PDB file of C-alpha atoms in Angstrom:
ATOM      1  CA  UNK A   6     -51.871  53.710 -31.025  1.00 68.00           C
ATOM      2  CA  UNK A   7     -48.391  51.453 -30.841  1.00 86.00           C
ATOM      3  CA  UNK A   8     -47.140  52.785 -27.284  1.00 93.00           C
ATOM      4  CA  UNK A   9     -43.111  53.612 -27.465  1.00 96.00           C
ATOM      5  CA  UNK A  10     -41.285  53.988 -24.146  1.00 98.00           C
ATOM      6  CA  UNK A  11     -38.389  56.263 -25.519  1.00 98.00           C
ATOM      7  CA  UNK A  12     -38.135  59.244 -28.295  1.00 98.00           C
ATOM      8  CA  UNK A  13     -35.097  59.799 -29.845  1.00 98.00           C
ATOM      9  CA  UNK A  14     -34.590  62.734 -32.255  1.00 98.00           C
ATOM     10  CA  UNK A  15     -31.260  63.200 -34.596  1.00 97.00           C
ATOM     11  CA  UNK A  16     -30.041  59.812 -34.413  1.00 97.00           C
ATOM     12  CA  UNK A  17     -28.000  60.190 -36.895  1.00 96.00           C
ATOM     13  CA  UNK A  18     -26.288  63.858 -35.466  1.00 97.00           C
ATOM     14  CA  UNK A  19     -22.377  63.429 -36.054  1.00 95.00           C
ATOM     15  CA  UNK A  20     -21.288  64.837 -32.793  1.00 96.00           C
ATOM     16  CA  UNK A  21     -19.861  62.804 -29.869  1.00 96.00           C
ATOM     17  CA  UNK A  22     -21.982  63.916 -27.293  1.00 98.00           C
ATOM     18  CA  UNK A  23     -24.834  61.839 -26.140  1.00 98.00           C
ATOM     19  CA  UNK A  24     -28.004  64.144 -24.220  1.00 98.00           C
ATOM     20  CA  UNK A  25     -30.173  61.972 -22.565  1.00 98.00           C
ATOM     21  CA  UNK A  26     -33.222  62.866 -20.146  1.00 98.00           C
ATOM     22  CA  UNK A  27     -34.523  60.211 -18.006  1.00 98.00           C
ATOM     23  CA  UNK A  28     -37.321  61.675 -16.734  1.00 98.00           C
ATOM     24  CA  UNK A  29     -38.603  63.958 -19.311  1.00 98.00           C
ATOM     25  CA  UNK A  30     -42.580  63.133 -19.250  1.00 98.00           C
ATOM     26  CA  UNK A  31     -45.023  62.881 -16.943  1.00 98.00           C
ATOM     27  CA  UNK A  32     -46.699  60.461 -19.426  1.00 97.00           C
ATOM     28  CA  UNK A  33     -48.629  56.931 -17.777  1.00 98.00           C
ATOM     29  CA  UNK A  34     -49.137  54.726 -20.685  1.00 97.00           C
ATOM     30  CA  UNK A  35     -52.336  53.218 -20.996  1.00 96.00           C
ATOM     31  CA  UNK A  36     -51.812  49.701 -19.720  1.00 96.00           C
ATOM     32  CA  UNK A  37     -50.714  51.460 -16.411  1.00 97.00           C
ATOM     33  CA  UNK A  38     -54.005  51.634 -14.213  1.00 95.00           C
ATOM     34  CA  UNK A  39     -55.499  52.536 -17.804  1.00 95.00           C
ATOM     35  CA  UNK A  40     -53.304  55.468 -18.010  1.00 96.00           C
ATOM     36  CA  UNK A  41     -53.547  56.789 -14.795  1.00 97.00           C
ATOM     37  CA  UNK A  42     -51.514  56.647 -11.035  1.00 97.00           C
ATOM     38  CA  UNK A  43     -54.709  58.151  -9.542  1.00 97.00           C
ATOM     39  CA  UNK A  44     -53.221  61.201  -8.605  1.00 96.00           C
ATOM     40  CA  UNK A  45     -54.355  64.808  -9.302  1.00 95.00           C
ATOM     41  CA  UNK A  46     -53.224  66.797 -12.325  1.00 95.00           C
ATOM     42  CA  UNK A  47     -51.800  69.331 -10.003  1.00 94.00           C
ATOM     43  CA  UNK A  48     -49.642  66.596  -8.636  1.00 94.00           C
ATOM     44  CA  UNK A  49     -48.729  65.165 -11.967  1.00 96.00           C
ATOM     45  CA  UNK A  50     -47.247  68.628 -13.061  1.00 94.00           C
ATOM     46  CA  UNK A  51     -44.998  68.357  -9.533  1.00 92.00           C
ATOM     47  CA  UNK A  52     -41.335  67.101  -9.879  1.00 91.00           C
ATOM     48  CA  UNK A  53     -42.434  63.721  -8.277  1.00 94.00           C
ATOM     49  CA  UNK A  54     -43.908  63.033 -11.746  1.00 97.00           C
ATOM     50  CA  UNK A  55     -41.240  64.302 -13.736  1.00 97.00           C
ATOM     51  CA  UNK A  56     -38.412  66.823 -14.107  1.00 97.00           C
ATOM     52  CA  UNK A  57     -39.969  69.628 -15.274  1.00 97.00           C
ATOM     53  CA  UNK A  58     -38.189  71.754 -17.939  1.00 98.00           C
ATOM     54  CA  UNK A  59     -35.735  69.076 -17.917  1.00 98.00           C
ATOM     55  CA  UNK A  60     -36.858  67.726 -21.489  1.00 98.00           C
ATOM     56  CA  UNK A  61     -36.562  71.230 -23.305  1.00 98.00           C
ATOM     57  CA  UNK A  62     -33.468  72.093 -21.763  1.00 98.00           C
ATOM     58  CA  UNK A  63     -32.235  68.399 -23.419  1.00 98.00           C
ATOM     59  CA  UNK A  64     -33.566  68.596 -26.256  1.00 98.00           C
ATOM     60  CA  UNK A  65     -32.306  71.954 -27.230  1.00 98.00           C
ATOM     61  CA  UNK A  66     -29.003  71.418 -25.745  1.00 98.00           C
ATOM     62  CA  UNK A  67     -28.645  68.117 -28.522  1.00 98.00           C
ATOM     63  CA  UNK A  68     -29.038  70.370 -30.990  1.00 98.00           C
ATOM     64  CA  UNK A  69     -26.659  73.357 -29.821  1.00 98.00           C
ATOM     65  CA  UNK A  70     -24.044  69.838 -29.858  1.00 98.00           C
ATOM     66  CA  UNK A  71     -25.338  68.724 -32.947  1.00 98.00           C
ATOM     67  CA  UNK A  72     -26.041  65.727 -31.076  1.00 98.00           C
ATOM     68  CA  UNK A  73     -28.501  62.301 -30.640  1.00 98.00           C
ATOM     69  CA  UNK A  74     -31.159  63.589 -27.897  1.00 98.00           C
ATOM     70  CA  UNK A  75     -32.685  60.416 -26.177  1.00 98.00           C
ATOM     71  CA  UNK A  76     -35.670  60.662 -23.476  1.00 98.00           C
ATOM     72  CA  UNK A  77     -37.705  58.088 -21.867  1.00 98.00           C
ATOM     73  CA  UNK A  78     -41.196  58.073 -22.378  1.00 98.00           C
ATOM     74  CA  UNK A  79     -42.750  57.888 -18.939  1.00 98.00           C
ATOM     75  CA  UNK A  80     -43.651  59.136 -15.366  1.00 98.00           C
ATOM     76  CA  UNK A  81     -41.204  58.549 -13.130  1.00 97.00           C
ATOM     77  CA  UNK A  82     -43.776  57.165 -10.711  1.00 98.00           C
ATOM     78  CA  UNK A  83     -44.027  54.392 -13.913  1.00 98.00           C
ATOM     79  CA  UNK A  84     -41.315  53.011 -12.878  1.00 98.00           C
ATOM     80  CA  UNK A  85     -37.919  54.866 -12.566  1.00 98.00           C
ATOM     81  CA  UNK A  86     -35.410  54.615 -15.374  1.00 98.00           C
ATOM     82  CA  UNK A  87     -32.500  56.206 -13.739  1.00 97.00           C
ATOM     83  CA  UNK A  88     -32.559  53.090 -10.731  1.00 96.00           C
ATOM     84  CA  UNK A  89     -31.171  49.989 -11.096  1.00 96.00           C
ATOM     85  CA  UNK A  90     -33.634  46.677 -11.330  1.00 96.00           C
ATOM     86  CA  UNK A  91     -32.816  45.944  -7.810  1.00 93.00           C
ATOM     87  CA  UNK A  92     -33.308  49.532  -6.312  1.00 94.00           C
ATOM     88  CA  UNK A  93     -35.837  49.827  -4.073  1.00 93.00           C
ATOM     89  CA  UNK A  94     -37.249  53.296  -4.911  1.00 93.00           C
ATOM     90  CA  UNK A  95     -37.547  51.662  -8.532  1.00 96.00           C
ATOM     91  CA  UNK A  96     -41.501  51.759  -8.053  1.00 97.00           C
ATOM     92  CA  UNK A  97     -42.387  54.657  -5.400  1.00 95.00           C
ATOM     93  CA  UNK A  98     -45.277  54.480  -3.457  1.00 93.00           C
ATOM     94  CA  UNK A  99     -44.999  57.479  -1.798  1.00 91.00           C
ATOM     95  CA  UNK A 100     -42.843  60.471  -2.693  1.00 87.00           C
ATOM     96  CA  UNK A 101     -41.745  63.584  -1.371  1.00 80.00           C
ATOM     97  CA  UNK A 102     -45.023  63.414   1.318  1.00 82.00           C
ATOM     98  CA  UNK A 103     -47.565  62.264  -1.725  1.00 89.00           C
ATOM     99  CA  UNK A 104     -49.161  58.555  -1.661  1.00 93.00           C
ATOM    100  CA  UNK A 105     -48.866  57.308  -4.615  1.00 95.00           C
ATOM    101  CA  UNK A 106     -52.071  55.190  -5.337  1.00 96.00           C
ATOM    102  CA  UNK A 107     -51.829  53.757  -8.552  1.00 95.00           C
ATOM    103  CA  UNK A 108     -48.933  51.573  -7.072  1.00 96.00           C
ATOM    104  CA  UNK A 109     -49.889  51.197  -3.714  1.00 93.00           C
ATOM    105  CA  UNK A 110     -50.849  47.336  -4.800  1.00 92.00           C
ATOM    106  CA  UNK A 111     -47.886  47.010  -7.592  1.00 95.00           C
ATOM    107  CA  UNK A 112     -46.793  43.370  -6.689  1.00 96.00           C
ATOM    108  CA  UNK A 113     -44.076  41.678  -8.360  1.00 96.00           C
ATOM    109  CA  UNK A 114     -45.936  40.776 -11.758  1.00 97.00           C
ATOM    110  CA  UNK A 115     -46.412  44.544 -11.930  1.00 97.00           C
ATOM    111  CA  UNK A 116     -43.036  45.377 -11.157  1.00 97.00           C
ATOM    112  CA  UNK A 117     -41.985  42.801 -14.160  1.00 98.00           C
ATOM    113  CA  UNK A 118     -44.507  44.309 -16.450  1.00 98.00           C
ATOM    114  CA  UNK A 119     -43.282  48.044 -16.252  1.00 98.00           C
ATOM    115  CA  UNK A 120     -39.620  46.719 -16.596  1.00 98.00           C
ATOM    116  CA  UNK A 121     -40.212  44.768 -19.817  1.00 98.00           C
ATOM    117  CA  UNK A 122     -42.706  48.021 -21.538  1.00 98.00           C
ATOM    118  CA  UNK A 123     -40.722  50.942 -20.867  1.00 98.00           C
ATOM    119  CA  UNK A 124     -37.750  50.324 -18.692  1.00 98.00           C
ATOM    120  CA  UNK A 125     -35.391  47.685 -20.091  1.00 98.00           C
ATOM    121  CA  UNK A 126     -36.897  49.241 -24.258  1.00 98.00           C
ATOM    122  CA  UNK A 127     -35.429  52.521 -22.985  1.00 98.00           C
ATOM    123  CA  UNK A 128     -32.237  51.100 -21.567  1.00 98.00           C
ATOM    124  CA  UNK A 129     -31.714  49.146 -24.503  1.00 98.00           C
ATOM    125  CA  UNK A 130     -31.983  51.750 -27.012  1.00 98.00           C
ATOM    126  CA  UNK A 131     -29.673  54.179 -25.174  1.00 98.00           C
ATOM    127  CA  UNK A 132     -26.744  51.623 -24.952  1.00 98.00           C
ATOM    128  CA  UNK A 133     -27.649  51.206 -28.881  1.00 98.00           C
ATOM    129  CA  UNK A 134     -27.276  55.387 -29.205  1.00 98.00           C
ATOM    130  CA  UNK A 135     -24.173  55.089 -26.610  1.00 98.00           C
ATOM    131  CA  UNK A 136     -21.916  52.971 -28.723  1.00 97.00           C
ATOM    132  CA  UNK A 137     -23.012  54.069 -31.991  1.00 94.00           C
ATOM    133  CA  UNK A 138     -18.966  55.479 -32.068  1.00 91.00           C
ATOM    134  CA  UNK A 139     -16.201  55.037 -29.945  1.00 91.00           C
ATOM    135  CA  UNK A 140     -15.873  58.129 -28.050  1.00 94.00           C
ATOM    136  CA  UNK A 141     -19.429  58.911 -27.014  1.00 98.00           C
ATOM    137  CA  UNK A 142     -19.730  61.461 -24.091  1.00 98.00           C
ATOM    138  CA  UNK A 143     -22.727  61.494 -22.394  1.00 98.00           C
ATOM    139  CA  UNK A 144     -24.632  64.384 -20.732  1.00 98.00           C
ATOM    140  CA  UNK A 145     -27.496  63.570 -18.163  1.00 98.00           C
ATOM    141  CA  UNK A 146     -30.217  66.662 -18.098  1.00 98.00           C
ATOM    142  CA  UNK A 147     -32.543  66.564 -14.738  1.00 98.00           C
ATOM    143  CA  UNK A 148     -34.194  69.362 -13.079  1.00 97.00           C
ATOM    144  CA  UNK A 149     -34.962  69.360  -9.295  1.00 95.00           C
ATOM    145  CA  UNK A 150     -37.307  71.403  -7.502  1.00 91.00           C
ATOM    146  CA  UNK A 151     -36.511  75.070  -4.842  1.00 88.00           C
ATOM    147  CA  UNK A 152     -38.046  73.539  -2.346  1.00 79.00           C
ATOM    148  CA  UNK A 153     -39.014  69.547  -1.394  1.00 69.00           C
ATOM    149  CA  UNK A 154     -41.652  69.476   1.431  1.00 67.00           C
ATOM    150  CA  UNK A 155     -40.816  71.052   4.895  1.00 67.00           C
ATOM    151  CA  UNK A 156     -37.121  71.320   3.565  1.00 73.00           C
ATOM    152  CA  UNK A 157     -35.206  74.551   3.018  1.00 82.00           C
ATOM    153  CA  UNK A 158     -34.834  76.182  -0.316  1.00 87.00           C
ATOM    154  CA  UNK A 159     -32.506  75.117  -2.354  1.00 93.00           C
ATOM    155  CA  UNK A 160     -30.123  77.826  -3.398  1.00 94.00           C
ATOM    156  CA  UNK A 161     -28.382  76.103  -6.271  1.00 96.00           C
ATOM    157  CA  UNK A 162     -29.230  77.073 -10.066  1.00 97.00           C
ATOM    158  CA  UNK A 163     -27.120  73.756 -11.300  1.00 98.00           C
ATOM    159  CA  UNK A 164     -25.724  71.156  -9.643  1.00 97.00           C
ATOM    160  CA  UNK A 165     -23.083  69.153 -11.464  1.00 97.00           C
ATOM    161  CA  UNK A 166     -23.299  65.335 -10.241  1.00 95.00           C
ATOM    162  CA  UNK A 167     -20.458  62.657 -10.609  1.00 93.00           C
ATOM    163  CA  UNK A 168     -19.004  59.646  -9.373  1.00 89.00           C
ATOM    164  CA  UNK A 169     -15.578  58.369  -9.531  1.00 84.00           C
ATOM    165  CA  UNK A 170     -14.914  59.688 -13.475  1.00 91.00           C
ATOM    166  CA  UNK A 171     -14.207  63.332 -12.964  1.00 94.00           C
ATOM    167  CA  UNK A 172     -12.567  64.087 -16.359  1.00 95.00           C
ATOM    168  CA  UNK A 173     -14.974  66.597 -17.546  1.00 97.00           C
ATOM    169  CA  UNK A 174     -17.364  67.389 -14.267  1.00 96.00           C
ATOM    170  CA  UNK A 175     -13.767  69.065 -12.677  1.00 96.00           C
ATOM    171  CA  UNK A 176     -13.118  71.202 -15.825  1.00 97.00           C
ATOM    172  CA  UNK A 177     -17.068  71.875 -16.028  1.00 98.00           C
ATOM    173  CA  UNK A 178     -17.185  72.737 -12.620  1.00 97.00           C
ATOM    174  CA  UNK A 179     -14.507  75.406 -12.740  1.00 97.00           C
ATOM    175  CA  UNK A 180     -15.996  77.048 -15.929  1.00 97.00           C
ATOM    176  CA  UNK A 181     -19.395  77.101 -14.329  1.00 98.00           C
ATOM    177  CA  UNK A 182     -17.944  78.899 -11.662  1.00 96.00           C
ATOM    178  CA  UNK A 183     -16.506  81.609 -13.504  1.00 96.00           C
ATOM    179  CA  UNK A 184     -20.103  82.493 -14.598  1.00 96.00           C
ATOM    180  CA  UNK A 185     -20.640  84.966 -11.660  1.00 94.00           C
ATOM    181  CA  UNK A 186     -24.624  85.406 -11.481  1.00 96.00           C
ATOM    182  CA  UNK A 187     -24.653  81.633 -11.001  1.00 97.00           C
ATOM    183  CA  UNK A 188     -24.551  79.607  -7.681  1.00 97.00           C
ATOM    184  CA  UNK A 189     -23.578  75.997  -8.937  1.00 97.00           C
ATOM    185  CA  UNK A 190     -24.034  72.908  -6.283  1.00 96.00           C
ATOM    186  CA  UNK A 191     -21.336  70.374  -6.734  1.00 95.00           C
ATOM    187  CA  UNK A 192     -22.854  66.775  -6.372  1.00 95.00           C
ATOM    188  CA  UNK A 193     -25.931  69.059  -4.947  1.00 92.00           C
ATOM    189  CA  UNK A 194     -28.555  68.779  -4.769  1.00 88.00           C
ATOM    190  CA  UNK A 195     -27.861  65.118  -4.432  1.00 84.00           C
ATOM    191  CA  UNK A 196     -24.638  62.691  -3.982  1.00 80.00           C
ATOM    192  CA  UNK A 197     -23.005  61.628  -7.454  1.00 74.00           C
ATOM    193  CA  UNK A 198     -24.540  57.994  -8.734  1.00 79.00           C
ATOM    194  CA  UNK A 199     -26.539  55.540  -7.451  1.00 84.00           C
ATOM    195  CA  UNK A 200     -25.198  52.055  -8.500  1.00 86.00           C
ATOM    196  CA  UNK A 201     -27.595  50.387 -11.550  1.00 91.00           C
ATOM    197  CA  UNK A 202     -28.132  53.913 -12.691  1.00 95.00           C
ATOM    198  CA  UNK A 203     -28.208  55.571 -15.948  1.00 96.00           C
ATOM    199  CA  UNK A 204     -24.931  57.033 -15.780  1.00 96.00           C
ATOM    200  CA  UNK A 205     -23.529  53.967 -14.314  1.00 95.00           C
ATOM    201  CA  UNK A 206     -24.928  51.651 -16.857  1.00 96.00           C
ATOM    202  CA  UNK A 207     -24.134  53.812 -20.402  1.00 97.00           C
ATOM    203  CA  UNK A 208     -20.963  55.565 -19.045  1.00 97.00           C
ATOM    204  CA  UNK A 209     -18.922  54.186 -15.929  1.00 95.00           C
ATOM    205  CA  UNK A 210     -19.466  50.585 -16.948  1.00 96.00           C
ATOM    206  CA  UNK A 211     -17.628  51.791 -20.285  1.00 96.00           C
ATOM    207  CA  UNK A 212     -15.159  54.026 -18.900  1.00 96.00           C
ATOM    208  CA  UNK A 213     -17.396  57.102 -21.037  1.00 97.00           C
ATOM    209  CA  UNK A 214     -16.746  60.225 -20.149  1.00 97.00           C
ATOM    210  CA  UNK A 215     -19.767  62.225 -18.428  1.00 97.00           C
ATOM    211  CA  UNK A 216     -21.445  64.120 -16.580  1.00 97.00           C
ATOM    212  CA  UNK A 217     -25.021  64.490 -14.936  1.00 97.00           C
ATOM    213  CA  UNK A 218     -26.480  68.575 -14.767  1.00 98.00           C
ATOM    214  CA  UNK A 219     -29.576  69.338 -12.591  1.00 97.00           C
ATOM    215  CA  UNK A 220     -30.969  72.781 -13.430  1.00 98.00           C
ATOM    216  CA  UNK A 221     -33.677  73.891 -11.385  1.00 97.00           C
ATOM    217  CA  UNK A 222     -36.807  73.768 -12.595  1.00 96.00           C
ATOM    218  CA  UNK A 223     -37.963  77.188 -11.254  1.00 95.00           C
ATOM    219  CA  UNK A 224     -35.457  78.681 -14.014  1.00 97.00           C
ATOM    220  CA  UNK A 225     -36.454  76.767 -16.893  1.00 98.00           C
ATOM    221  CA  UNK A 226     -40.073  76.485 -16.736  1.00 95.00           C
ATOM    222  CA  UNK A 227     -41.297  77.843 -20.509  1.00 96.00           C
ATOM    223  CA  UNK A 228     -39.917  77.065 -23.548  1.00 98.00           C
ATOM    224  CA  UNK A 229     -37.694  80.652 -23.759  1.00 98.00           C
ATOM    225  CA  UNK A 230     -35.620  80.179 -20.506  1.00 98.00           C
ATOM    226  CA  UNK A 231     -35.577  76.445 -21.989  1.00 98.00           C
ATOM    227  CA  UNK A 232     -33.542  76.911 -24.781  1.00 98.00           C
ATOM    228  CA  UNK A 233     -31.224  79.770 -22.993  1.00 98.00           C
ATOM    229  CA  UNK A 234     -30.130  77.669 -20.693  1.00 98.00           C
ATOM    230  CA  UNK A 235     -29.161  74.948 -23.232  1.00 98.00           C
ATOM    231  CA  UNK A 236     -27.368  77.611 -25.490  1.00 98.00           C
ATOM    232  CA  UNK A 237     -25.660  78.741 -22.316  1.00 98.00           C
ATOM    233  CA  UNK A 238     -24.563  75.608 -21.153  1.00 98.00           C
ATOM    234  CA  UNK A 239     -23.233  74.193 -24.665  1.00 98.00           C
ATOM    235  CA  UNK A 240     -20.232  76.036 -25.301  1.00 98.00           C
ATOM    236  CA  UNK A 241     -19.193  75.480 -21.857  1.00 98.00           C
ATOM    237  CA  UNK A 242     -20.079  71.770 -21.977  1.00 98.00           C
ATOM    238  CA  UNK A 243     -17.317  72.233 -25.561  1.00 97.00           C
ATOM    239  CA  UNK A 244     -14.708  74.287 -23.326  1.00 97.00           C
ATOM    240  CA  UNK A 245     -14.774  71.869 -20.755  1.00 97.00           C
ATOM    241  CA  UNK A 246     -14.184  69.285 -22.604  1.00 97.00           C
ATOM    242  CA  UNK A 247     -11.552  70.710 -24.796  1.00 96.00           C
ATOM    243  CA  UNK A 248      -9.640  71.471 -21.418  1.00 94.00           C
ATOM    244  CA  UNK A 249     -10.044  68.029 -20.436  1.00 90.00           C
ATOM    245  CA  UNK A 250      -8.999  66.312 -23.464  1.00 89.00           C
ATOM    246  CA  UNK A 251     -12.247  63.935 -24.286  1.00 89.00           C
TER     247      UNK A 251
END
């Protein structure tokens, strides 16, 4: 079977919303260590393979927009598609306390290899989806886990991430907080954009407006709390940016 590094599903949605999901799979294509990072499948159902939920949530959420859904089609231990080329956790070798051993030898040729199958494909086809029309706005769906290894919990159901471009994350934020069974993390559970990264690349570089949402992945773990949380988090995705004029 022809291996594709990306899935895209209603390309041609009219909206102007853009859902992506970087790390929706935990998938190791076959000319990977013939399809396998030689870890356990315990460990490749962790977050260090993937965001889990992350893909339904996305997925659903396109459609409550009547939006283009776009989703890589690999582990993140693959090779990262939310780092820049240059990053140097681009190709992990250990994560979050687990060796990674299917890329304990990955040497440059490697490296080049994963960038050229599944990478640069993916990074292609979302600028292609990103300036299908002039005023795309792009929304980043990622999950992170309660509780990272011999770290506190967590106590954040959604953390809203940005950078410098706060047009709709300020107006999101402020909505989200209104919702009063919710405790939202602002640029938590991590700091707003790495440079090289997806939202860097698609949006910043073209002045889109955006925003990245971690949901944690404790809450969204079947396919039921999947879909709530995307129809809960679409009309105030549409409020937000109705308030902030984009």
């Amino acid at each position: 079977m022809t291996y594709h590094p990306f899935e895209i599903e209603g390309a041609d949605r009219p909206s102007r919303w853009l859902v992506t999901c970087d790390h929706a799979t935990n998938a190791v294509p076959a000319f990977v260590n013939g399809g396998t990072l030689g870890l356990s499948p315990d460990d490749m159902h962790r977050h260090i393979a993937y965001d889990v939920g992350a893909a339904g949530v996305a997925r659903e959420l396109a459609r409550q927009l009547d939006a283009p859904y776009i989703a890589a089609n690999f582990s993140r231990l693959v090779i990262d598609p939310n780092r820049g080329e240059d990053d140097p956790t681009l190709l992990m070798k250990l994560y979050d306390g687990t060796i990674i051993p299917g890329n304990r030898h990955a040497d440059r040729a490697e490296l080049e290899k994963r960038l050229n199958r599944c990478h640069r494909p993916y990074h292609t086809a979302l600028a292609e989806m990103a300036a299908r029309q002039p005023e795309t706005v792009i929304v980043s769906i990622h999950s992170f886990t309660r509780q990272l290894n011999a770290r506190p919990p967590r106590p954040w159901h959604v953390g809203v991430l940005y950078a410098a471009d706060e047009r709709l994350t300020r107006p999101l934020v402020a909505r989200l907080r209104q919702e009063h069974d919710l405790c939202i993390g602002e640029n938590e559970p991590y700091g707003g954009h790495l440079p090289g990264d997806t939202i860097a690349r698609h949006a910043i570089a073209y002045q889109r407006p955006n925003v990245l949402l971690e949901v944690r992945n404790d809450l969204i773990e079947d396919e039921a709390d999947q879909d709530a949380w995307a129809q809960r988090l679409a009309p105030l995705l549409e409020e937000a940016a109705e308030k902030a004029g984009v």
